[in-house]
PDB file of C-alpha atoms in Angstrom:
ATOM      1  CA  MET I 196       3.907 -23.919   4.258  1.00 31.00           C
ATOM      2  CA  VAL I 197       3.995 -20.194   3.576  1.00 31.00           C
ATOM      3  CA  GLN I 198       0.638 -18.546   4.134  1.00 40.00           C
ATOM      4  CA  GLN I 199      -0.416 -16.734   0.974  1.00 41.00           C
ATOM      5  CA  CYS I 200      -1.915 -13.275   1.089  1.00 58.00           C
ATOM      6  CA  ARG I 201      -5.007 -13.104  -1.062  1.00 47.00           C
ATOM      7  CA  GLN I 202      -8.121 -11.049  -1.330  1.00 43.00           C
ATOM      8  CA  GLN I 203     -11.149 -12.392   0.465  1.00 37.00           C
ATOM      9  CA  GLN I 204     -11.849 -15.988  -0.398  1.00 38.00           C
ATOM     10  CA  GLU I 205     -15.359 -17.119  -1.280  1.00 35.00           C
ATOM     11  CA  PRO I 206     -17.225 -18.285   1.830  1.00 33.00           C
ATOM     12  CA  THR I 207     -17.722 -22.035   2.157  1.00 34.00           C
ATOM     13  CA  GLU I 208     -19.378 -24.242   4.757  1.00 33.00           C
ATOM     14  CA  ALA I 209     -15.964 -24.669   6.356  1.00 32.00           C
ATOM     15  CA  SER I 210     -15.246 -20.965   6.051  1.00 28.00           C
ATOM     16  CA  PRO I 211     -18.372 -18.953   6.826  1.00 32.00           C
ATOM     17  CA  ALA I 212     -18.712 -15.351   5.749  1.00 35.00           C
ATOM     18  CA  PHE I 213     -17.175 -12.937   8.210  1.00 30.00           C
ATOM     19  CA  THR I 214     -19.537 -10.370   9.710  1.00 38.00           C
ATOM     20  CA  PRO I 215     -17.749  -7.533  11.502  1.00 38.00           C
ATOM     21  CA  ASN I 216     -19.119  -6.670  14.922  1.00 40.00           C
ATOM     22  CA  ARG I 217     -17.749  -5.609  18.257  1.00 39.00           C
ATOM     23  CA  SER I 218     -17.947  -9.144  19.648  1.00 41.00           C
ATOM     24  CA  ARG I 219     -15.095 -10.078  17.331  1.00 47.00           C
ATOM     25  CA  ASN I 220     -12.246  -8.046  18.704  1.00 50.00           C
ATOM     26  CA  PRO I 221      -9.562  -7.440  16.043  1.00 46.00           C
ATOM     27  CA  ARG I 222      -6.893  -7.977  18.707  1.00 49.00           C
ATOM     28  CA  ARG I 223      -7.986 -11.620  18.989  1.00 44.00           C
ATOM     29  CA  LEU I 224      -7.472 -12.345  15.339  1.00 40.00           C
ATOM     30  CA  ARG I 225      -4.137 -13.703  14.217  1.00 41.00           C
ATOM     31  CA  ARG I 226      -2.228 -10.850  12.678  1.00 49.00           C
ATOM     32  CA  GLY I 227      -0.669 -11.330   9.302  1.00 52.00           C
ATOM     33  CA  GLY I 228       1.093  -9.195   6.797  1.00 68.00           C
ATOM     34  CA  CYS I 229       2.209  -9.304   3.232  1.00 85.00           C
ATOM     35  CA  GLN I 230       3.692  -7.085   0.599  1.00 90.00           C
ATOM     36  CA  GLN I 231       2.799  -6.402  -2.997  1.00 91.00           C
ATOM     37  CA  PRO I 232       5.762  -5.418  -5.181  1.00 91.00           C
ATOM     38  CA  ILE I 233       6.073  -2.108  -6.966  1.00 94.00           C
ATOM     39  CA  VAL I 234       7.968  -2.878 -10.147  1.00 93.00           C
ATOM     40  CA  ASP I 235      10.035  -0.795 -12.538  1.00 94.00           C
ATOM     41  CA  ALA I 236       8.316  -1.890 -15.749  1.00 95.00           C
ATOM     42  CA  ARG I 237      11.258  -0.775 -17.880  1.00 93.00           C
ATOM     43  CA  ASP I 238      13.436  -3.656 -16.717  1.00 90.00           C
ATOM     44  CA  GLY I 239      11.299  -5.694 -14.308  1.00 87.00           C
ATOM     45  CA  SER I 240      13.372  -4.750 -11.270  1.00 86.00           C
ATOM     46  CA  LEU I 241      11.944  -4.397  -7.789  1.00 86.00           C
ATOM     47  CA  SER I 242      11.290  -0.718  -7.060  1.00 90.00           C
ATOM     48  CA  GLY I 243       9.496  -1.123  -3.740  1.00 92.00           C
ATOM     49  CA  VAL I 244       6.657  -2.789  -1.871  1.00 93.00           C
ATOM     50  CA  GLU I 245       3.311  -1.802  -0.454  1.00 95.00           C
ATOM     51  CA  VAL I 246       2.791  -3.218   3.027  1.00 93.00           C
ATOM     52  CA  LEU I 247      -0.658  -4.745   3.449  1.00 90.00           C
ATOM     53  CA  LEU I 248      -2.393  -5.825   6.622  1.00 84.00           C
ATOM     54  CA  ARG I 249      -4.081  -9.228   6.527  1.00 79.00           C
ATOM     55  CA  TRP I 250      -5.950 -11.250   9.144  1.00 79.00           C
ATOM     56  CA  GLN I 251      -6.382 -14.999   9.126  1.00 75.00           C
ATOM     57  CA  HIS I 252      -9.421 -15.782  11.260  1.00 78.00           C
ATOM     58  CA  PRO I 253      -9.512 -19.360  12.654  1.00 81.00           C
ATOM     59  CA  VAL I 254     -13.084 -19.870  11.416  1.00 84.00           C
ATOM     60  CA  ALA I 255     -13.774 -17.313   8.681  1.00 80.00           C
ATOM     61  CA  GLY I 256     -10.388 -17.713   7.020  1.00 79.00           C
ATOM     62  CA  LEU I 257      -8.690 -14.831   5.255  1.00 78.00           C
ATOM     63  CA  ILE I 258     -10.714 -11.689   5.923  1.00 80.00           C
ATOM     64  CA  ASN I 259     -11.079  -8.894   3.414  1.00 77.00           C
ATOM     65  CA  PRO I 260      -9.418  -5.687   4.677  1.00 82.00           C
ATOM     66  CA  ALA I 261     -12.522  -3.772   3.581  1.00 81.00           C
ATOM     67  CA  GLU I 262     -14.331  -5.617   6.367  1.00 84.00           C
ATOM     68  CA  PHE I 263     -11.886  -5.672   9.252  1.00 85.00           C
ATOM     69  CA  ILE I 264     -10.134  -2.309   8.864  1.00 88.00           C
ATOM     70  CA  PRO I 265     -13.334  -0.259   9.493  1.00 87.00           C
ATOM     71  CA  MET I 266     -13.910  -2.423  12.566  1.00 87.00           C
ATOM     72  CA  ALA I 267     -10.347  -1.830  13.755  1.00 89.00           C
ATOM     73  CA  GLU I 268     -10.870   1.903  13.276  1.00 89.00           C
ATOM     74  CA  SER I 269     -14.202   1.970  15.090  1.00 88.00           C
ATOM     75  CA  THR I 270     -12.815  -0.018  18.039  1.00 89.00           C
ATOM     76  CA  GLY I 271      -9.711   2.139  18.298  1.00 88.00           C
ATOM     77  CA  VAL I 272      -7.113  -0.551  17.608  1.00 92.00           C
ATOM     78  CA  ILE I 273      -5.989   0.451  14.110  1.00 93.00           C
ATOM     79  CA  VAL I 274      -3.076   2.529  15.433  1.00 95.00           C
ATOM     80  CA  PRO I 275      -1.548  -0.180  17.699  1.00 94.00           C
ATOM     81  CA  LEU I 276      -2.077  -2.747  14.923  1.00 92.00           C
ATOM     82  CA  THR I 277      -0.190  -0.543  12.479  1.00 94.00           C
ATOM     83  CA  ILE I 278       2.660  -0.035  14.956  1.00 94.00           C
ATOM     84  CA  GLN I 279       2.902  -3.811  15.295  1.00 92.00           C
ATOM     85  CA  GLN I 280       2.868  -4.027  11.512  1.00 91.00           C
ATOM     86  CA  LEU I 281       5.902  -1.739  11.373  1.00 94.00           C
ATOM     87  CA  ALA I 282       7.775  -3.998  13.782  1.00 93.00           C
ATOM     88  CA  ASN I 283       6.936  -6.997  11.589  1.00 90.00           C
ATOM     89  CA  VAL I 284       8.138  -5.193   8.471  1.00 91.00           C
ATOM     90  CA  GLU I 285      11.454  -4.285  10.082  1.00 92.00           C
ATOM     91  CA  ARG I 286      12.011  -7.922  11.081  1.00 89.00           C
ATOM     92  CA  GLU I 287      10.721  -9.677   7.963  1.00 86.00           C
ATOM     93  CA  MET I 288      12.380  -7.416   5.421  1.00 86.00           C
ATOM     94  CA  ALA I 289      15.774  -7.206   7.116  1.00 85.00           C
ATOM     95  CA  PRO I 290      17.563  -9.545   4.631  1.00 80.00           C
ATOM     96  CA  LEU I 291      16.231  -7.642   1.629  1.00 82.00           C
ATOM     97  CA  LEU I 292      16.996  -4.244   3.147  1.00 86.00           C
ATOM     98  CA  ARG I 293      20.618  -5.221   3.703  1.00 84.00           C
ATOM     99  CA  LEU I 294      20.885  -5.465  -0.081  1.00 81.00           C
ATOM    100  CA  TYR I 295      18.594  -2.529  -0.874  1.00 84.00           C
ATOM    101  CA  PRO I 296      18.575  -0.266   2.225  1.00 86.00           C
ATOM    102  CA  LYS I 297      16.571   2.507   0.546  1.00 86.00           C
ATOM    103  CA  LEU I 298      13.927   0.260  -1.027  1.00 91.00           C
ATOM    104  CA  HIS I 299      10.591   2.104  -1.208  1.00 94.00           C
ATOM    105  CA  ILE I 300       8.275   0.755   1.523  1.00 95.00           C
ATOM    106  CA  SER I 301       4.744   2.146   1.369  1.00 96.00           C
ATOM    107  CA  LEU I 302       2.543   2.082   4.478  1.00 96.00           C
ATOM    108  CA  ASN I 303      -1.187   2.856   4.393  1.00 95.00           C
ATOM    109  CA  ILE I 304      -2.332   5.335   7.032  1.00 95.00           C
ATOM    110  CA  GLY I 305      -5.479   7.305   7.796  1.00 93.00           C
ATOM    111  CA  ALA I 306      -6.738  10.216   9.847  1.00 92.00           C
ATOM    112  CA  GLN I 307      -6.479   8.286  13.127  1.00 93.00           C
ATOM    113  CA  HIS I 308      -2.792   7.674  12.512  1.00 95.00           C
ATOM    114  CA  LEU I 309      -2.109  11.322  11.692  1.00 94.00           C
ATOM    115  CA  SER I 310      -3.976  12.402  14.834  1.00 93.00           C
ATOM    116  CA  SER I 311      -1.975  10.101  17.108  1.00 95.00           C
ATOM    117  CA  ALA I 312       1.181  11.592  18.605  1.00 95.00           C
ATOM    118  CA  THR I 313       2.226   8.094  19.678  1.00 96.00           C
ATOM    119  CA  PHE I 314       1.986   6.784  16.142  1.00 97.00           C
ATOM    120  CA  ILE I 315       3.894   9.712  14.617  1.00 97.00           C
ATOM    121  CA  THR I 316       6.674   9.246  17.189  1.00 97.00           C
ATOM    122  CA  GLN I 317       6.891   5.538  16.344  1.00 97.00           C
ATOM    123  CA  LEU I 318       6.777   6.233  12.619  1.00 97.00           C
ATOM    124  CA  LEU I 319       9.666   8.688  12.841  1.00 97.00           C
ATOM    125  CA  ALA I 320      11.658   6.170  14.893  1.00 96.00           C
ATOM    126  CA  TYR I 321      11.145   3.425  12.308  1.00 96.00           C
ATOM    127  CA  LYS I 322      12.275   5.774   9.544  1.00 95.00           C
ATOM    128  CA  ALA I 323      15.822   5.460  10.905  1.00 90.00           C
ATOM    129  CA  ALA I 324      15.743   1.664  10.523  1.00 89.00           C
ATOM    130  CA  LEU I 325      13.725   1.771   7.287  1.00 93.00           C
ATOM    131  CA  PRO I 326      15.097   4.703   5.238  1.00 93.00           C
ATOM    132  CA  GLY I 327      12.739   3.941   2.346  1.00 95.00           C
ATOM    133  CA  LEU I 328       9.641   4.023   4.567  1.00 96.00           C
ATOM    134  CA  ASN I 329       6.886   6.223   3.127  1.00 97.00           C
ATOM    135  CA  VAL I 330       3.168   6.686   3.656  1.00 97.00           C
ATOM    136  CA  GLU I 331       0.083   6.731   1.501  1.00 96.00           C
ATOM    137  CA  ILE I 332      -3.388   7.989   2.299  1.00 93.00           C
ATOM    138  CA  THR I 333      -6.536   8.091   0.190  1.00 86.00           C
ATOM    139  CA  GLU I 334      -7.759  11.434  -1.054  1.00 78.00           C
ATOM    140  CA  SER I 335     -11.227  10.715   0.357  1.00 78.00           C
ATOM    141  CA  GLU I 336      -9.711  10.124   3.805  1.00 81.00           C
ATOM    142  CA  ILE I 337      -8.027  13.520   3.756  1.00 75.00           C
ATOM    143  CA  MET I 338     -11.073  15.389   2.508  1.00 71.00           C
ATOM    144  CA  ALA I 339     -13.420  13.641   4.934  1.00 69.00           C
ATOM    145  CA  HIS I 340     -11.355  14.991   7.842  1.00 60.00           C
ATOM    146  CA  GLU I 341     -10.691  18.618   6.941  1.00 69.00           C
ATOM    147  CA  ASP I 342      -8.534  19.164  10.006  1.00 77.00           C
ATOM    148  CA  PRO I 343      -5.595  21.597   9.842  1.00 83.00           C
ATOM    149  CA  VAL I 344      -3.733  19.331  12.276  1.00 86.00           C
ATOM    150  CA  LEU I 345      -3.684  16.541   9.693  1.00 88.00           C
ATOM    151  CA  LEU I 346      -2.247  18.833   7.051  1.00 88.00           C
ATOM    152  CA  THR I 347       0.390  20.076   9.513  1.00 92.00           C
ATOM    153  CA  THR I 348       1.354  16.494  10.312  1.00 94.00           C
ATOM    154  CA  LEU I 349       1.692  15.615   6.637  1.00 93.00           C
ATOM    155  CA  HIS I 350       3.996  18.598   6.151  1.00 94.00           C
ATOM    156  CA  LYS I 351       6.024  17.458   9.169  1.00 95.00           C
ATOM    157  CA  LEU I 352       6.432  14.002   7.672  1.00 96.00           C
ATOM    158  CA  ARG I 353       7.466  15.479   4.339  1.00 96.00           C
ATOM    159  CA  GLN I 354      10.123  17.542   6.115  1.00 95.00           C
ATOM    160  CA  GLN I 355      11.411  14.293   7.623  1.00 95.00           C
ATOM    161  CA  GLN I 356      12.007  12.870   4.138  1.00 94.00           C
ATOM    162  CA  PHE I 357       8.802  10.827   3.924  1.00 97.00           C
ATOM    163  CA  SER I 358       7.259  10.529   0.501  1.00 95.00           C
ATOM    164  CA  ILE I 359       3.524  11.315   0.738  1.00 95.00           C
ATOM    165  CA  ALA I 360       1.444   9.311  -1.724  1.00 95.00           C
ATOM    166  CA  ILE I 361      -2.218   9.886  -2.529  1.00 92.00           C
ATOM    167  CA  ASP I 362      -3.854   6.500  -2.983  1.00 90.00           C
ATOM    168  CA  ASP I 363      -6.748   5.767  -5.361  1.00 82.00           C
ATOM    169  CA  PHE I 364      -6.139   9.095  -7.033  1.00 80.00           C
ATOM    170  CA  GLY I 365      -8.879  10.314  -9.347  1.00 74.00           C
ATOM    171  CA  THR I 366     -11.757   8.579  -7.584  1.00 75.00           C
ATOM    172  CA  GLY I 367     -12.733  11.337  -5.191  1.00 66.00           C
ATOM    173  CA  TYR I 368     -12.061  15.038  -4.782  1.00 61.00           C
ATOM    174  CA  SER I 369      -9.197  15.495  -7.252  1.00 58.00           C
ATOM    175  CA  SER I 370      -8.435  19.072  -8.185  1.00 61.00           C
ATOM    176  CA  LEU I 371      -5.421  21.206  -8.940  1.00 65.00           C
ATOM    177  CA  GLY I 372      -5.946  23.308  -5.817  1.00 67.00           C
ATOM    178  CA  TYR I 373      -6.242  20.214  -3.661  1.00 70.00           C
ATOM    179  CA  LEU I 374      -2.937  18.849  -4.929  1.00 77.00           C
ATOM    180  CA  GLN I 375      -1.141  22.153  -4.512  1.00 77.00           C
ATOM    181  CA  SER I 376      -2.244  22.467  -0.874  1.00 79.00           C
ATOM    182  CA  LEU I 377      -0.812  19.092   0.136  1.00 85.00           C
ATOM    183  CA  PRO I 378       2.840  18.011   0.407  1.00 91.00           C
ATOM    184  CA  VAL I 379       2.247  15.342  -2.223  1.00 91.00           C
ATOM    185  CA  SER I 380       5.218  13.666  -3.877  1.00 93.00           C
ATOM    186  CA  LEU I 381       3.530  10.659  -5.483  1.00 95.00           C
ATOM    187  CA  LEU I 382       0.156   9.762  -6.988  1.00 93.00           C
ATOM    188  CA  LYS I 383      -1.155   6.213  -7.172  1.00 94.00           C
ATOM    189  CA  ILE I 384      -3.365   5.948 -10.231  1.00 94.00           C
ATOM    190  CA  ASP I 385      -6.460   3.953  -9.332  1.00 92.00           C
ATOM    191  CA  ARG I 386      -6.959   0.555 -10.952  1.00 93.00           C
ATOM    192  CA  SER I 387     -10.317   1.634 -12.341  1.00 93.00           C
ATOM    193  CA  PHE I 388      -8.525   4.023 -14.720  1.00 94.00           C
ATOM    194  CA  VAL I 389      -5.820   1.510 -15.642  1.00 95.00           C
ATOM    195  CA  ALA I 390      -8.594  -0.924 -16.603  1.00 95.00           C
ATOM    196  CA  THR I 391      -9.835   1.526 -19.272  1.00 94.00           C
ATOM    197  CA  ILE I 392      -6.622   1.263 -21.306  1.00 95.00           C
ATOM    198  CA  GLY I 393      -7.469   0.022 -24.804  1.00 90.00           C
ATOM    199  CA  THR I 394     -11.209   0.355 -24.212  1.00 90.00           C
ATOM    200  CA  SER I 395     -13.870   2.861 -25.214  1.00 85.00           C
ATOM    201  CA  ALA I 396     -14.968   3.441 -21.623  1.00 84.00           C
ATOM    202  CA  VAL I 397     -16.455   6.860 -20.930  1.00 80.00           C
ATOM    203  CA  ASN I 398     -13.780   7.635 -18.311  1.00 80.00           C
ATOM    204  CA  ALA I 399     -10.860   6.460 -20.471  1.00 84.00           C
ATOM    205  CA  PRO I 400      -9.648  10.049 -21.196  1.00 88.00           C
ATOM    206  CA  VAL I 401      -9.361  10.686 -17.457  1.00 89.00           C
ATOM    207  CA  LEU I 402      -6.231   8.543 -17.267  1.00 93.00           C
ATOM    208  CA  GLU I 403      -4.351  10.714 -19.744  1.00 93.00           C
ATOM    209  CA  ALA I 404      -5.501  13.824 -17.890  1.00 90.00           C
ATOM    210  CA  ILE I 405      -4.176  12.446 -14.580  1.00 91.00           C
ATOM    211  CA  ILE I 406      -0.829  11.605 -16.155  1.00 95.00           C
ATOM    212  CA  LEU I 407      -0.529  15.051 -17.735  1.00 93.00           C
ATOM    213  CA  LEU I 408      -1.456  16.759 -14.466  1.00 90.00           C
ATOM    214  CA  SER I 409       1.137  14.747 -12.538  1.00 92.00           C
ATOM    215  CA  GLN I 410       3.852  15.466 -15.067  1.00 94.00           C
ATOM    216  CA  ASN I 411       3.094  19.192 -15.088  1.00 91.00           C
ATOM    217  CA  LEU I 412       3.291  19.282 -11.271  1.00 90.00           C
ATOM    218  CA  ASP I 413       6.434  17.109 -11.255  1.00 92.00           C
ATOM    219  CA  ILE I 414       4.724  14.469  -9.122  1.00 93.00           C
ATOM    220  CA  GLU I 415       5.805  10.840  -9.486  1.00 95.00           C
ATOM    221  CA  MET I 416       3.255   8.154 -10.342  1.00 96.00           C
ATOM    222  CA  ILE I 417       2.538   4.511  -9.603  1.00 97.00           C
ATOM    223  CA  ALA I 418      -0.137   2.687 -11.603  1.00 96.00           C
ATOM    224  CA  GLU I 419      -2.198   0.220  -9.586  1.00 95.00           C
ATOM    225  CA  GLY I 420      -4.026  -2.835 -10.891  1.00 95.00           C
ATOM    226  CA  VAL I 421      -1.814  -3.494 -13.909  1.00 97.00           C
ATOM    227  CA  GLU I 422      -2.939  -6.889 -15.182  1.00 96.00           C
ATOM    228  CA  THR I 423      -1.996  -7.157 -18.870  1.00 96.00           C
ATOM    229  CA  PRO I 424       1.140  -6.562 -20.970  1.00 96.00           C
ATOM    230  CA  GLU I 425      -0.877  -4.145 -23.100  1.00 96.00           C
ATOM    231  CA  GLN I 426      -1.664  -1.980 -20.076  1.00 97.00           C
ATOM    232  CA  ALA I 427       1.970  -2.047 -18.986  1.00 97.00           C
ATOM    233  CA  GLU I 428       3.259  -1.079 -22.429  1.00 97.00           C
ATOM    234  CA  TRP I 429       0.759   1.799 -22.755  1.00 97.00           C
ATOM    235  CA  LEU I 430       1.677   3.168 -19.343  1.00 97.00           C
ATOM    236  CA  VAL I 431       5.419   3.076 -20.030  1.00 97.00           C
ATOM    237  CA  ARG I 432       4.892   4.865 -23.352  1.00 97.00           C
ATOM    238  CA  HIS I 433       3.049   7.607 -21.471  1.00 96.00           C
ATOM    239  CA  GLY I 434       5.746   7.997 -18.826  1.00 97.00           C
ATOM    240  CA  VAL I 435       4.323   5.826 -16.032  1.00 97.00           C
ATOM    241  CA  TRP I 436       6.920   3.150 -15.372  1.00 96.00           C
ATOM    242  CA  ARG I 437       6.306   2.150 -11.765  1.00 97.00           C
ATOM    243  CA  HIS I 438       3.594  -0.477 -11.700  1.00 97.00           C
ATOM    244  CA  GLN I 439       1.749  -2.576  -9.161  1.00 96.00           C
ATOM    245  CA  GLY I 440      -0.569  -5.429 -10.062  1.00 95.00           C
ATOM    246  CA  TRP I 441      -1.122  -9.091 -10.785  1.00 92.00           C
ATOM    247  CA  LEU I 442       0.808  -8.913 -14.064  1.00 93.00           C
ATOM    248  CA  TYR I 443       3.924  -8.847 -11.902  1.00 91.00           C
ATOM    249  CA  ALA I 444       2.954 -10.452  -8.597  1.00 88.00           C
ATOM    250  CA  ARG I 445       0.120 -10.821  -6.153  1.00 87.00           C
ATOM    251  CA  ALA I 446       0.525  -9.807  -2.547  1.00 87.00           C
ATOM    252  CA  GLU I 447       2.498 -12.436  -0.656  1.00 84.00           C
ATOM    253  CA  ARG I 448       4.792 -12.810   2.312  1.00 82.00           C
ATOM    254  CA  ILE I 449       8.124 -11.261   1.423  1.00 77.00           C
ATOM    255  CA  ASP I 450      10.017 -14.568   1.447  1.00 76.00           C
ATOM    256  CA  ALA I 451       7.554 -16.127  -0.998  1.00 79.00           C
ATOM    257  CA  LEU I 452       7.706 -13.108  -3.291  1.00 74.00           C
ATOM    258  CA  LEU I 453      11.463 -13.187  -3.484  1.00 72.00           C
ATOM    259  CA  ARG I 454      11.653 -16.918  -4.144  1.00 75.00           C
ATOM    260  CA  MET I 455       9.114 -16.653  -6.945  1.00 71.00           C
ATOM    261  CA  HIS I 456      10.087 -13.397  -8.593  1.00 65.00           C
ATOM    262  CA  TRP I 457      13.369 -11.972  -7.284  1.00 62.00           C
ATOM    263  CA  PRO I 458      15.690 -14.864  -6.320  1.00 61.00           C
ATOM    264  CA  VAL I 459      18.602 -12.436  -5.953  1.00 54.00           C
ATOM    265  CA  VAL I 460      18.211 -12.936  -2.209  1.00 52.00           C
ATOM    266  CA  THR I 461      19.632 -16.394  -1.582  1.00 42.00           C
ATOM    267  CA  SER I 462      17.964 -19.151   0.402  1.00 41.00           C
ATOM    268  CA  ALA I 463      20.540 -18.632   3.122  1.00 36.00           C
ATOM    269  CA  LYS I 464      19.472 -15.018   3.554  1.00 45.00           C
ATOM    270  CA  LEU I 465      15.794 -15.914   3.418  1.00 40.00           C
ATOM    271  CA  THR I 466      16.125 -18.267   6.364  1.00 41.00           C
ATOM    272  CA  GLU I 467      16.401 -15.157   8.509  1.00 44.00           C
ATOM    273  CA  ILE I 468      12.889 -13.974   7.575  1.00 41.00           C
TER     274      ILE I 468
END
């Protein structure tokens, strides 16, 4: 049975809550991965995927990334785990990429990745096999590590045809100067702003401001956390047509996603995944 990729499940007696600590080495956990589709809301076609790292612990069950990723960072294994993730993506998505070789593939990275010469070398090598491979990093991650080396590395990646996406945009240090200093080509609108669509929330006007700013700077957008048809319709009307969220699909293994939502890839091709 295909293992589903979900957010952290509620702890039960059979699945105790997971408490990160150094005695639980991330390397010993079974690695897993899944993808959440990025959809062209104008016609429902597959525009790309975001690659997500998941761990299935033998006792705690599916572990929330918010818990294990900080542990992986603090123990120094986040970079090798991400390199392994790239190898998995190349293998698992091969049938789909034969049909759509330039499909947008978004990989989450952080300051440790940008500071690692080994990782950057591997990333550039995988770009040849995965032409649509791109990276996203949160604005808070960039601003928390005000290191000129990181900025130089981002510019290097942009020169190598990587799209640089700012994740969770609008939740941290957003400013016009900040955007103009980075080689940004895509903004991911945070789900907290998408959730204000059709409401009287105090921060509801912020969404329109983000969209206007992006359009004026000629930066592409992806809306995260789209959960209702009303949200999708509003976003398309305002020029945001690439969506990600449960309205379209949850994060799953790529073979499960295609069988459920995009059966253009035949069963014969999927047997290779």
